[in-house]
Amino acid sequence: MKELVSTINFNQLDVFCLTNGNIVSGFIGVAEKKIEMLFLDPQIFGKGLGMQLLNFAVKELKANKVDVNEQNVKAVKFYQKSGFEICARTDQDDQGRNYPLLRMKLKI
């Protein structure tokens, strides 16, 4: 995770954190109405907190797009349950690696 965070330019994102005291339990980053990241501590999975972050981004930040790794079936289902639909597929991720992405958009 440390390597991932060190490669992200947070200056280009609106980032909002879910905290428990001084501990960050999750966060969402949005740029130009696109959800660029949504991460949660696995210990809080299944409690509706990811949905709360997503709903905040959709309602307050007008987020309506997201790219999801095709192999991350749970994430694909999470976004579909929230009203997103697959509108395109790539053979590689944005770094050129052979990880197909599903481009998803919020149904209007």
Coordinates of C-alpha atoms in Angstrom, one line a residue:
M1 CA 0.0 0.0 0.0
K2 CA 2.8 2.4 0.8
E3 CA 4.2 2.0 -2.7
L4 CA 0.8 2.7 -4.2
V5 CA 0.2 5.8 -2.1
S6 CA 3.7 7.2 -2.9
T7 CA 2.9 7.1 -6.7
I8 CA -0.3 9.0 -6.5
N9 CA -0.4 12.8 -7.1
F10 CA -3.0 13.8 -4.5
N11 CA -2.9 17.4 -5.7
Q12 CA -5.1 16.4 -8.7
L13 CA -7.7 14.7 -6.5
D14 CA -10.4 15.6 -4.0
V15 CA -9.7 13.1 -1.3
F16 CA -12.1 12.4 1.6
C17 CA -11.3 10.1 4.5
L18 CA -13.3 7.9 6.7
T19 CA -11.8 8.1 10.2
N20 CA -12.3 6.4 13.6
G21 CA -10.6 8.8 16.0
N22 CA -7.1 9.4 14.5
I23 CA -7.2 6.3 12.4
V24 CA -8.0 6.4 8.7
S25 CA -10.3 3.5 7.9
G26 CA -10.9 4.3 4.3
F27 CA -10.8 7.0 1.7
I28 CA -12.2 8.1 -1.7
G29 CA -10.5 10.2 -4.3
V30 CA -12.4 12.0 -7.1
A31 CA -11.1 14.0 -10.1
E32 CA -13.3 15.6 -12.8
K33 CA -16.4 13.5 -11.7
K34 CA -14.4 10.2 -11.9
I35 CA -13.8 8.0 -8.9
E36 CA -10.0 7.4 -9.0
M37 CA -9.8 5.4 -5.9
L38 CA -11.9 3.9 -3.1
F39 CA -10.1 2.0 -0.4
L40 CA -11.3 0.5 2.9
D41 CA -9.6 -1.3 5.7
P42 CA -10.8 -4.9 5.2
Q43 CA -11.8 -5.0 8.9
I44 CA -14.7 -2.7 8.1
F45 CA -16.0 -4.5 5.0
G46 CA -19.7 -5.3 5.0
K47 CA -20.7 -2.4 7.2
G48 CA -22.0 -0.1 4.5
L49 CA -19.2 2.4 4.9
G50 CA -17.9 2.0 1.4
M51 CA -21.4 2.7 0.2
Q52 CA -21.5 5.8 2.3
L53 CA -18.2 7.1 0.7
L54 CA -19.6 6.3 -2.7
N55 CA -22.9 8.0 -2.1
F56 CA -21.1 11.1 -0.8
A57 CA -18.9 11.2 -4.0
V58 CA -22.0 10.8 -6.3
K59 CA -24.2 13.3 -4.4
E60 CA -21.7 15.9 -3.3
L61 CA -19.0 15.7 -5.9
K62 CA -21.2 14.6 -8.8
A63 CA -19.0 11.6 -9.5
N64 CA -20.4 9.5 -12.3
K65 CA -17.5 7.4 -13.7
V66 CA -15.1 4.8 -12.4
D67 CA -12.6 2.3 -13.9
V68 CA -12.5 -1.1 -12.2
N69 CA -10.1 -4.0 -12.6
E70 CA -12.1 -6.7 -14.4
Q71 CA -10.7 -9.3 -12.1
N72 CA -12.1 -7.5 -9.0
V73 CA -15.5 -9.1 -9.2
K74 CA -16.6 -7.7 -5.8
A75 CA -15.8 -4.2 -6.9
V76 CA -17.7 -4.6 -10.2
K77 CA -20.7 -5.9 -8.3
F78 CA -20.4 -3.1 -5.7
Y79 CA -20.6 -0.4 -8.4
Q80 CA -23.3 -2.2 -10.3
K81 CA -25.4 -2.4 -7.2
S82 CA -25.0 1.3 -6.9
G83 CA -26.3 2.0 -10.3
F84 CA -23.1 2.0 -12.4
E85 CA -23.0 0.1 -15.7
I86 CA -20.1 -1.2 -17.9
C87 CA -19.7 1.0 -20.9
A88 CA -16.3 -0.1 -22.2
R89 CA -13.4 -2.5 -21.6
T90 CA -9.7 -2.1 -22.1
D91 CA -7.1 -4.9 -22.4
Q92 CA -4.6 -3.1 -20.2
D93 CA -4.7 -0.8 -17.2
D94 CA -3.6 2.8 -17.3
Q95 CA 0.0 1.8 -16.7
G96 CA 0.1 -0.5 -19.7
R97 CA 0.0 -3.8 -17.7
N98 CA -2.2 -6.7 -18.8
Y99 CA -4.9 -6.1 -16.3
P100 CA -8.2 -5.3 -18.2
L101 CA -10.3 -2.4 -16.9
L102 CA -14.0 -2.0 -17.1
R103 CA -15.0 1.6 -17.6
M104 CA -18.2 2.1 -15.8
K105 CA -20.7 5.0 -15.8
L106 CA -23.6 5.9 -13.5
K107 CA -26.9 5.2 -15.2
I108 CA -29.0 8.3 -15.6

